[in-house]
Structure formats: structure tokens, C-alpha cells
CSV table of C-alpha atoms and ligand atoms in Angstrom, one decimal:
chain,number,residue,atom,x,y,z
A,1,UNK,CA,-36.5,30.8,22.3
A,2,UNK,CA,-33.4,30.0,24.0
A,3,UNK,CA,-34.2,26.3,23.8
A,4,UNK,CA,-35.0,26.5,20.3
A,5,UNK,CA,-32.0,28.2,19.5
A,6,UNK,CA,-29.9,25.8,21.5
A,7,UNK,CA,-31.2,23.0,19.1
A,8,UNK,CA,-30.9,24.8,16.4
A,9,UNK,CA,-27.1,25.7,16.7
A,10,UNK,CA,-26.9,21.8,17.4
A,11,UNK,CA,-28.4,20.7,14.0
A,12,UNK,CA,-25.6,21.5,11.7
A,13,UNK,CA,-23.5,19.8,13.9
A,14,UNK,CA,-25.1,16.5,13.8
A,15,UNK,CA,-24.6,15.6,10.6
A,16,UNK,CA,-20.7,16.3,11.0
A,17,UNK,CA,-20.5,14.0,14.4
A,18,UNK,CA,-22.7,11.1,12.4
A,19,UNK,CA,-20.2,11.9,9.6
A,20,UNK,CA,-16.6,11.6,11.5
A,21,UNK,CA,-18.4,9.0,13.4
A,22,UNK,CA,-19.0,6.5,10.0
A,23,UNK,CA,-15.1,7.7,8.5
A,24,UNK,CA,-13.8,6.5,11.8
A,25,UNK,CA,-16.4,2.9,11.5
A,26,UNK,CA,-15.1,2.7,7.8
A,27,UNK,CA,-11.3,3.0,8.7
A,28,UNK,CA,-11.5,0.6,11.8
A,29,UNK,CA,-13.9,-1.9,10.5
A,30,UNK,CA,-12.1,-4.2,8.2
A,31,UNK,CA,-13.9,-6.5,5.8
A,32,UNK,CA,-14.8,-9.8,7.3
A,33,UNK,CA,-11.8,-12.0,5.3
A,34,UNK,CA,-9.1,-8.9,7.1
A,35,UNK,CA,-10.4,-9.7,10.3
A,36,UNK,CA,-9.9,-13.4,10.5
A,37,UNK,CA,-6.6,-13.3,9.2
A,38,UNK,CA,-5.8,-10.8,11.5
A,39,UNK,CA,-7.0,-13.2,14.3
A,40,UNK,CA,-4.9,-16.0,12.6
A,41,UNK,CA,-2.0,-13.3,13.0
A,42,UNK,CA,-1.0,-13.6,9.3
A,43,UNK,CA,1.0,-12.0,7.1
A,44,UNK,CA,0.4,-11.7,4.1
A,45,UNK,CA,1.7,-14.7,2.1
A,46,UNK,CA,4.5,-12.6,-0.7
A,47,UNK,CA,6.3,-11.3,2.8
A,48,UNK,CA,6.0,-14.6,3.9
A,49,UNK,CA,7.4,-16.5,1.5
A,50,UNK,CA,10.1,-13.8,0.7
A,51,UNK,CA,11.2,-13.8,4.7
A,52,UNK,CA,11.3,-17.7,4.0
A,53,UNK,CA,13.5,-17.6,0.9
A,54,UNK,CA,16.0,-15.4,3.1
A,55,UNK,CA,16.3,-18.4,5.6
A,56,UNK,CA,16.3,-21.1,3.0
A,57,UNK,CA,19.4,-18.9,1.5
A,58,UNK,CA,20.8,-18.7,4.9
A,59,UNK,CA,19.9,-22.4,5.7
A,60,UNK,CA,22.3,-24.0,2.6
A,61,UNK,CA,25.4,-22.0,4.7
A,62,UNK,CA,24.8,-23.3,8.0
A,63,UNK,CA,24.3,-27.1,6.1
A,64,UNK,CA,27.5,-26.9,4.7
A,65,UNK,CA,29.5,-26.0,8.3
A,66,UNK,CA,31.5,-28.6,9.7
A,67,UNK,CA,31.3,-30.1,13.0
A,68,UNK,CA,28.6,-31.8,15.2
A,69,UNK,CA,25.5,-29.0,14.7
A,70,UNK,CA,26.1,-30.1,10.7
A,71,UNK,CA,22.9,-33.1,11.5
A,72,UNK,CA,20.5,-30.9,12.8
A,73,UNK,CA,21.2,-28.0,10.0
A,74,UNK,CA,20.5,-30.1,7.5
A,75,UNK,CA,17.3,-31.7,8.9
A,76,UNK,CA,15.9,-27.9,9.3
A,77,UNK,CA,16.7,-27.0,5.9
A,78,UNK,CA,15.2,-29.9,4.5
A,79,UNK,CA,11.9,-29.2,7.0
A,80,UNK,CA,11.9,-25.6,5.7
A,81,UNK,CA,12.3,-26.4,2.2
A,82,UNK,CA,9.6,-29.4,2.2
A,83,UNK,CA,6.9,-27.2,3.9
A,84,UNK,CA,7.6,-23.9,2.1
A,85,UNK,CA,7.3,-25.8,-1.3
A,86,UNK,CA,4.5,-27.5,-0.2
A,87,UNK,CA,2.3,-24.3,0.7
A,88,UNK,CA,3.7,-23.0,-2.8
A,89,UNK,CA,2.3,-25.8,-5.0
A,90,UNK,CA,-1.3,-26.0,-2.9
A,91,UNK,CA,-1.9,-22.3,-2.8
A,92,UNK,CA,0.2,-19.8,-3.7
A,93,UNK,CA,0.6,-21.5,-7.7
A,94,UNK,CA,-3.1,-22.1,-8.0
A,95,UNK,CA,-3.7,-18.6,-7.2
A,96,UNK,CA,-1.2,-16.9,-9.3
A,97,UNK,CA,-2.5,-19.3,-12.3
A,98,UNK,CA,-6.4,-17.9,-11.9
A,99,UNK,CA,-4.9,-14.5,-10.9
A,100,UNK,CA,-2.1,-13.2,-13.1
A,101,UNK,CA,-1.9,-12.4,-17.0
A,102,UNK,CA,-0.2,-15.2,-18.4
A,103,UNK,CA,-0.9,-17.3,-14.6
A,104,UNK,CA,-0.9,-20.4,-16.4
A,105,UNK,CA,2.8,-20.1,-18.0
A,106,UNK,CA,4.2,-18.8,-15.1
A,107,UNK,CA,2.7,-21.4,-12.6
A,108,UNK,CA,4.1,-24.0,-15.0
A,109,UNK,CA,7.5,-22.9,-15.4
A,110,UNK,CA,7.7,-22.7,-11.2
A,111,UNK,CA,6.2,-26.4,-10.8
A,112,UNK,CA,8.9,-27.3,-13.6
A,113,UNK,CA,11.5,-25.9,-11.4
A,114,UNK,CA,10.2,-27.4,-8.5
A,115,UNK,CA,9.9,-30.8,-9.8
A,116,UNK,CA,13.9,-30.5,-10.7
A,117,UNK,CA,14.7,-29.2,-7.3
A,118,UNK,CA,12.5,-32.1,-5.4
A,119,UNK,CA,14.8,-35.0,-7.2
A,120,UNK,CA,18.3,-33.3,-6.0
A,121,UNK,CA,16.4,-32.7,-3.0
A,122,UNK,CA,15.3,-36.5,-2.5
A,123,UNK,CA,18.6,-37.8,-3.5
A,124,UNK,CA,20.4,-35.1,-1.3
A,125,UNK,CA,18.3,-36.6,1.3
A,126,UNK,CA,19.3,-40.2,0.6
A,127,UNK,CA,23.0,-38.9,1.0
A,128,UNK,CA,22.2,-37.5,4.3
A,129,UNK,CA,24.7,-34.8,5.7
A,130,UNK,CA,26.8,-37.3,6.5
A,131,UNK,CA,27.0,-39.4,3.1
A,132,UNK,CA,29.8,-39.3,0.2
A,133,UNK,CA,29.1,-36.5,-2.2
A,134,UNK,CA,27.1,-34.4,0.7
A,135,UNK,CA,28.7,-31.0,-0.3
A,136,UNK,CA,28.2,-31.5,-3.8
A,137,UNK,CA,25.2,-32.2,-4.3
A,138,UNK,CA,23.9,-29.7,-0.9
A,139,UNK,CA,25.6,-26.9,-3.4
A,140,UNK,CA,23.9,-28.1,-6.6
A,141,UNK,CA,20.6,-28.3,-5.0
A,142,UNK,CA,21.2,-24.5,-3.7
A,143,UNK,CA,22.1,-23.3,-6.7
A,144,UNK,CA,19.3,-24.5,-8.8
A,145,UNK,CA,16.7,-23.7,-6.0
A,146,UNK,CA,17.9,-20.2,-5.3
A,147,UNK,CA,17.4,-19.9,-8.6
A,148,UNK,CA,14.4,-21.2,-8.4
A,149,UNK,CA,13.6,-18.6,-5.3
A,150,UNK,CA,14.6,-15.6,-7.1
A,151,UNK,CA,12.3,-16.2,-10.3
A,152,UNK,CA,9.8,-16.7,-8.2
A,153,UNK,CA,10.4,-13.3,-6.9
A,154,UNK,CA,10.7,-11.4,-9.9
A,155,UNK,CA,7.8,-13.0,-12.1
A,156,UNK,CA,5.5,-14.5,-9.9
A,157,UNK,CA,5.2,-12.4,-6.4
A,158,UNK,CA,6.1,-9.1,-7.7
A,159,UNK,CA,2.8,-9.6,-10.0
A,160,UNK,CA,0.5,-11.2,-7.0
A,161,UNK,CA,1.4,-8.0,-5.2
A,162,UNK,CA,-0.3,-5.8,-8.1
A,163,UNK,CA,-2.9,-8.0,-9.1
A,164,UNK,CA,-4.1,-9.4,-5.5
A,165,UNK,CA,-5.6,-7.4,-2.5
A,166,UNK,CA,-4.0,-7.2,0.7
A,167,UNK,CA,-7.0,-9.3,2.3
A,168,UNK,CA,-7.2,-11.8,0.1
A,169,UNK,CA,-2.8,-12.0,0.4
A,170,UNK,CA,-3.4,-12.0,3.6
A,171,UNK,CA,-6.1,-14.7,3.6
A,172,UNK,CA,-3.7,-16.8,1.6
A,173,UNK,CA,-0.5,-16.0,4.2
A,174,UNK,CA,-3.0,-17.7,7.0
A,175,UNK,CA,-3.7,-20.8,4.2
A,176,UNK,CA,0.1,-20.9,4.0
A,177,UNK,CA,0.8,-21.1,7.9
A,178,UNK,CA,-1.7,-23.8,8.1
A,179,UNK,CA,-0.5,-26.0,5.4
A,180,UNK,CA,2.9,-25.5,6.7
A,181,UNK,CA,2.1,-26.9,10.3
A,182,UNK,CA,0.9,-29.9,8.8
A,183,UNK,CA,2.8,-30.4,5.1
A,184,UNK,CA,5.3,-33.3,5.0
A,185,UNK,CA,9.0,-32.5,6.5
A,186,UNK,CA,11.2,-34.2,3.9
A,187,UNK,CA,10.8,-34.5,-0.2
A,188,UNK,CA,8.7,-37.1,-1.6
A,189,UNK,CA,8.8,-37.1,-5.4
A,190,UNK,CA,4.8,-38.0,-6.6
A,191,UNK,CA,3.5,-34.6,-4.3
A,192,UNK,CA,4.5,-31.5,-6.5
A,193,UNK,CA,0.9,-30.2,-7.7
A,194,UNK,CA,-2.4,-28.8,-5.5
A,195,UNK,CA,-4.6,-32.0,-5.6
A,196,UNK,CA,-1.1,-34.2,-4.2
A,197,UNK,CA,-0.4,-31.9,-1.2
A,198,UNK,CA,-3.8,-31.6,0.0
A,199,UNK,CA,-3.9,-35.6,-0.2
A,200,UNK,CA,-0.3,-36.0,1.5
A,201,UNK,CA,-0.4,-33.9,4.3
A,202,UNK,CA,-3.0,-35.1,6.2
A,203,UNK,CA,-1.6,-39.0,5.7
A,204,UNK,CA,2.9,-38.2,5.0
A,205,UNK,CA,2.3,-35.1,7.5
A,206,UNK,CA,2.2,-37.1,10.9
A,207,UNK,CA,4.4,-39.9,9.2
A,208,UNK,CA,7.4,-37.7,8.7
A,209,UNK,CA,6.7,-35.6,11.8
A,210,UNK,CA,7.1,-39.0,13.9
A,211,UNK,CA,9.9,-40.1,12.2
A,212,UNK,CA,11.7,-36.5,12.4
A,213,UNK,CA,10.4,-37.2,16.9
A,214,UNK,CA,12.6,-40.6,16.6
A,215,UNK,CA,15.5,-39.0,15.1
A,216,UNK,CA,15.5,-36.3,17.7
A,217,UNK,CA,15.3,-38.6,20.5
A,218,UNK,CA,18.1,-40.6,19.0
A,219,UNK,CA,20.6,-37.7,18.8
B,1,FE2,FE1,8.8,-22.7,-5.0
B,2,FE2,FE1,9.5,-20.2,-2.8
């Protein structure tokens, strides 16, 4: 009797344990796309992109100081601003364009921008921070591509938030860190679109990477 009571009192309770026991699986178990990009450590691609925006913004001041440190500003700015554009145009563009509304319209508009911003950018470039004209054309290229950064912002990442899930923003973050450790460091006009960065970086990647190694050595 005792035994049978013993088990009895514990049948009700089994189906609570088995219960708290799945909520907890459910809430720690991740689908399978969360837990590689959590591996990969990424963050999901809008944060990303905005954090990089901020040091693109903050990038153009330091370019535009005087003095010795002048060189190396510029070469980071230029890195940051080849590789974040790059990731844009492979991945974060293509998405927005299957994912959003009217995708197509705004992905267009940003390559537009983007193709206007790579020519100051090249001929920026071919000034170098040393060049006649330096300033003027390091302050037209930050004008048009903050510009550029905060329409981004407001019409395209503001509507990936809504319309993507945080894995698959996630997912995208980890495509964006990748393409960035291998994208070309400096702007080269024909590679604005998806199918061009995925063909350049594995062949203008190491080129410019070995180049930017020279030029280190050398100052
Ligand atoms: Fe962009
Ligand atoms: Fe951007």
C-alpha cells in the first residue's frame, strides 16, 4: 500500500519534471543556423554594419589630422571602407533585394550610391593623403558616403531588422566577417555588384593585402 501510494503521489509529478525539462531543452537548444553563428562569434550583421558606419564616420576625422599618423589614417579608412562595401554589395544587398517590399528599388538606389562613392574613393586614392587637393576631395567623399551610410540606415537596415530573423541576421553577420577578412583593401571601380566581389576577393584580396605588407614595411 505504502509503495503504491508512493508511486502514485509521484505520477502527477512526472509529467511536470518531463514538462519543465522540454521548456528548458526548447530555450537552450537553438536552431542549428544560431548555433554556428554563435561558434563563429557573430553578430548579427545590422549591428555590424551600424558599429562600422560609426568608425567609418570617425575614420574621415582622424584622415583629415595633420602630422605624421595622417599616412596610416588614411590607409585604415580606405581598408574599412573597401571591406565594409564589399560585404554590403555580396550579401547584405542581395538579401535585402529577395527580402524586403520593394528590395529591388532599394538595393538599387544603394549600389547607385555606391558606385558614386567608389569613383571619389578611387580618385581619393590616386591623390593619396599626401597629394594636392587631399582635403577636398577626403571631405567630398565623406559627405556623399555618410550620406550614403545614413540612407542605408533608415530604408534598408531598419527594414532587414523587421522582415529578417535574428538567426538568419546573424548567419549573414558571420557571411559578413568572412568576406571582410578576405575582400580587397582599396577601391577598384569594375567590383560593385555580388557576382564581382565573390570573383575579386579571392584573386585582388591577397594582391592588395601584399601590397598594403610592402607599404607597412616601408614606413
Ligand atoms: Fe554601402
Ligand atoms: Fe554601409
Amino acid at each position: 500500500m505504502v509503495t503504491l501510494t508512493k508511486s502514485a503521489a509521484q505520477v502527477p509529478q512526472m509529467p511536470l519534471r518531463v514538462g519543465k525539462a522540454a521548456a528548458k531543452t526548447a530555450k537552450a537548444a537553438p536552431t542549428w543556423s544560431l548555433r554556428i553563428t554563435r561558434s563563429l562569434g557573430a553578430e548579427n550583421a545590422v549591428d555590424l554594419l551600424v558599429r562600422q558606419h560609426r568608425q567609418i564616420r570617425l575614420g574621415f576625422l582622424k584622415a583629415a589630422l595633420p602630422g605624421p599618423w595622417r599616412s596610416r589614417n588614411f590607409h585604415r579608412l580606405m581598408r574599412l571602407l573597401a571591406v565594409h562595401e564589399a560585404a554590403e554589395e555580396a550579401h547584405v544587398h542581395p538579401v535585402a533585394r529577395r527580402a524586403l517590399q520593394h528590395g529591388r528599388e532599394v538595393a538599387a538606389r544603394r549600389r547607385h550610391e555606391e558606385k558614386a562613392a567608389k569613383d571619389l574613393l578611387i580618385s581619393l586614392w590616386r591623390t593619396g593623403p599626401d597629394g594636392p587637393g587631399y582635403l577636398r576631395r577626403l571631405n567630398e567623399a565623406r559627405r556623399v558616403i555618410t550620406q550614403h551610410a545614413a540612407r542605408e540606415e533608415r530604408e534598408e537596415f531598419t527594414a532587414l531588422r523587421r522582415a529578417v530573423s535574428v538567426p538568419r541576421l546573424r548567419m549573414l553577420g558571420a557571411e559578413v566577417k568572412l568576406t571582410q577578412a578576405y575582400a580587397p583593401t582599396r577601391p577598384h571601380r569594375w567590383v560593385n555588384n555580388e557576382a564581382t566581389n565573390k570573383l575579386a576577393a579571392p584573386v585582388l584580396g591577397p594582391v592588395d593585402r601584399a601590397l598594403d605588407a610592402v607599404r607597412r614595411r616601408r614606413s
